[in-house]
Every structure is written in C-alpha cells, then in structure tokens.
C-alpha cells in the first residue's frame, strides 16, 4: 500500500484513511504498525466488496448509526468494518490468517 502525506485527507481528528490501495495520512502524523494494520484490514474489506460496495455500506451504516446514536464517535466506532479493524489492529498475524468476509461476523453483534 502506498502512503500519501497531505493536508486534506483524512479529516481532522483522524490519523489515516484508506482509499483504494493508498493510505492518506495527515502531514506530520507518524503511523505506527498498529495503524498500518488497521488500514490494511480496510483494504482487504474494500477488495471483498469491489471497493464501491464497501463505501456504500460504510456510509449507509455510519449514517444509520449516527441517526440512532446521535454521537459521531460512537457511530463511527459501531461501523462493522471499523469494529473488525480495531479488534485486530494489534494482531501482527491477523492479515495472513484472516478469512474472507470476516467483517460479516460483526453484523450480528451490533451495539446500536
């Protein structure tokens, strides 16, 4: 994955965002291995849903959670894709062992 430093993406308050196979990082932010694994998990999720499907589900799920929870941070953290990425960002072995569509396990365990 290519890392691109800039002043626009991600929005303030976030360290990085994965778009296609690029990680956009706010200029001056150092990414730890944990952050890189988190973004790499998102890249795997994107590929599984042919990229467009990932973003459609991600945005729809976020908006629904925001409507229900009325809290930006809680809505963000409740997104199925984020839950998988946060749960396994510290596991250095996870990407090699990860089964396709693992994120679907989180659909049944919603906290909304």
CSV table of C-alpha atoms in Angstrom, one decimal:
chain,number,residue,atom,x,y,z
A,1,UNK,CA,0.0,0.0,0.0
A,2,UNK,CA,1.2,3.4,-0.9
A,3,UNK,CA,1.3,6.1,1.9
A,4,UNK,CA,0.5,9.7,0.8
A,5,UNK,CA,1.0,12.6,3.2
A,6,UNK,CA,-1.2,15.6,2.7
A,7,UNK,CA,-3.1,18.4,4.5
A,8,UNK,CA,-6.6,17.4,3.3
A,9,UNK,CA,-7.2,13.7,3.9
A,10,UNK,CA,-8.2,12.4,6.4
A,11,UNK,CA,-10.4,14.9,8.0
A,12,UNK,CA,-9.1,16.5,11.2
A,13,UNK,CA,-9.3,14.1,14.2
A,14,UNK,CA,-8.3,11.0,12.2
A,15,UNK,CA,-4.8,9.8,11.5
A,16,UNK,CA,-5.3,8.0,8.2
A,17,UNK,CA,-7.9,6.9,5.6
A,18,UNK,CA,-7.6,4.1,3.1
A,19,UNK,CA,-8.8,4.9,-0.4
A,20,UNK,CA,-8.2,2.1,-2.8
A,21,UNK,CA,-4.7,0.8,-2.1
A,22,UNK,CA,-3.4,4.2,-0.8
A,23,UNK,CA,-3.2,5.3,2.8
A,24,UNK,CA,-3.7,9.1,3.1
A,25,UNK,CA,-2.1,10.5,6.2
A,26,UNK,CA,-2.2,14.0,7.6
A,27,UNK,CA,1.1,15.7,7.1
A,28,UNK,CA,3.3,15.3,10.2
A,29,UNK,CA,1.5,12.3,11.6
A,30,UNK,CA,3.6,9.2,12.2
A,31,UNK,CA,1.8,5.9,11.7
A,32,UNK,CA,2.6,3.0,14.0
A,33,UNK,CA,2.4,-0.6,12.8
A,34,UNK,CA,-1.0,-0.8,14.5
A,35,UNK,CA,-2.3,2.0,12.3
A,36,UNK,CA,-0.9,0.4,9.2
A,37,UNK,CA,-2.5,-3.0,10.0
A,38,UNK,CA,-5.9,-1.2,10.7
A,39,UNK,CA,-5.7,0.4,7.3
A,40,UNK,CA,-4.6,-2.9,5.6
A,41,UNK,CA,-7.7,-4.6,7.1
A,42,UNK,CA,-9.8,-1.9,5.4
A,43,UNK,CA,-8.1,-2.6,2.1
A,44,UNK,CA,-9.0,-6.3,2.4
A,45,UNK,CA,-12.6,-5.3,3.2
A,46,UNK,CA,-12.7,-2.9,0.2
A,47,UNK,CA,-11.5,-5.6,-2.2
A,48,UNK,CA,-14.1,-8.1,-0.9
A,49,UNK,CA,-16.9,-5.7,-1.7
A,50,UNK,CA,-15.4,-4.5,-5.0
A,51,UNK,CA,-14.5,-1.1,-3.5
A,52,UNK,CA,-17.8,0.7,-4.3
A,53,UNK,CA,-19.8,-1.7,-2.2
A,54,UNK,CA,-17.5,-1.1,0.7
A,55,UNK,CA,-18.0,2.7,0.6
A,56,UNK,CA,-21.8,2.4,0.1
A,57,UNK,CA,-22.2,0.1,3.1
A,58,UNK,CA,-19.7,2.1,5.2
A,59,UNK,CA,-21.5,5.4,4.6
A,60,UNK,CA,-25.0,3.9,5.0
A,61,UNK,CA,-24.1,2.1,8.2
A,62,UNK,CA,-22.5,5.3,9.6
A,63,UNK,CA,-25.5,7.4,8.8
A,64,UNK,CA,-27.9,4.9,10.3
A,65,UNK,CA,-25.8,4.7,13.5
A,66,UNK,CA,-25.5,8.4,13.7
A,67,UNK,CA,-29.2,8.7,13.4
A,68,UNK,CA,-29.8,6.2,16.2
A,69,UNK,CA,-26.9,7.1,18.5
A,70,UNK,CA,-26.7,10.8,17.9
A,71,UNK,CA,-23.0,10.7,18.6
A,72,UNK,CA,-20.3,11.0,15.9
A,73,UNK,CA,-17.6,9.0,17.7
A,74,UNK,CA,-20.0,6.2,18.8
A,75,UNK,CA,-21.5,5.9,15.3
A,76,UNK,CA,-18.0,5.7,13.8
A,77,UNK,CA,-16.9,3.0,16.2
A,78,UNK,CA,-20.1,1.0,15.7
A,79,UNK,CA,-19.4,0.5,11.9
A,80,UNK,CA,-19.0,-3.1,11.1
A,81,UNK,CA,-15.7,-2.5,9.2
A,82,UNK,CA,-14.2,-0.4,11.9
A,83,UNK,CA,-15.1,-2.9,14.6
A,84,UNK,CA,-13.1,-5.6,12.8
A,85,UNK,CA,-10.2,-3.3,12.1
A,86,UNK,CA,-10.0,-2.1,15.7
A,87,UNK,CA,-10.3,-5.6,17.1
A,88,UNK,CA,-7.4,-6.9,15.1
A,89,UNK,CA,-5.1,-3.9,14.5
A,90,UNK,CA,-2.7,-5.1,17.2
A,91,UNK,CA,-2.5,-8.7,15.9
A,92,UNK,CA,0.5,-8.8,13.6
A,93,UNK,CA,-0.5,-12.3,12.3
A,94,UNK,CA,-4.1,-11.4,11.5
A,95,UNK,CA,-3.9,-10.4,7.9
A,96,UNK,CA,-2.2,-13.7,7.0
A,97,UNK,CA,-4.8,-15.7,8.9
A,98,UNK,CA,-7.9,-13.6,8.1
A,99,UNK,CA,-10.7,-15.4,6.3
A,100,UNK,CA,-12.6,-13.6,3.6
A,101,UNK,CA,-15.7,-11.6,4.7
A,102,UNK,CA,-14.7,-11.8,8.4
A,103,UNK,CA,-16.4,-8.4,8.8
A,104,UNK,CA,-19.8,-10.1,8.4
A,105,UNK,CA,-19.4,-11.6,11.9
A,106,UNK,CA,-19.8,-8.1,13.3
A,107,UNK,CA,-23.2,-7.6,11.7
A,108,UNK,CA,-24.9,-9.9,14.2
A,109,UNK,CA,-23.3,-8.3,17.1
A,110,UNK,CA,-24.4,-4.7,16.7
A,111,UNK,CA,-24.3,-2.3,19.6
A,112,UNK,CA,-26.9,0.1,18.3
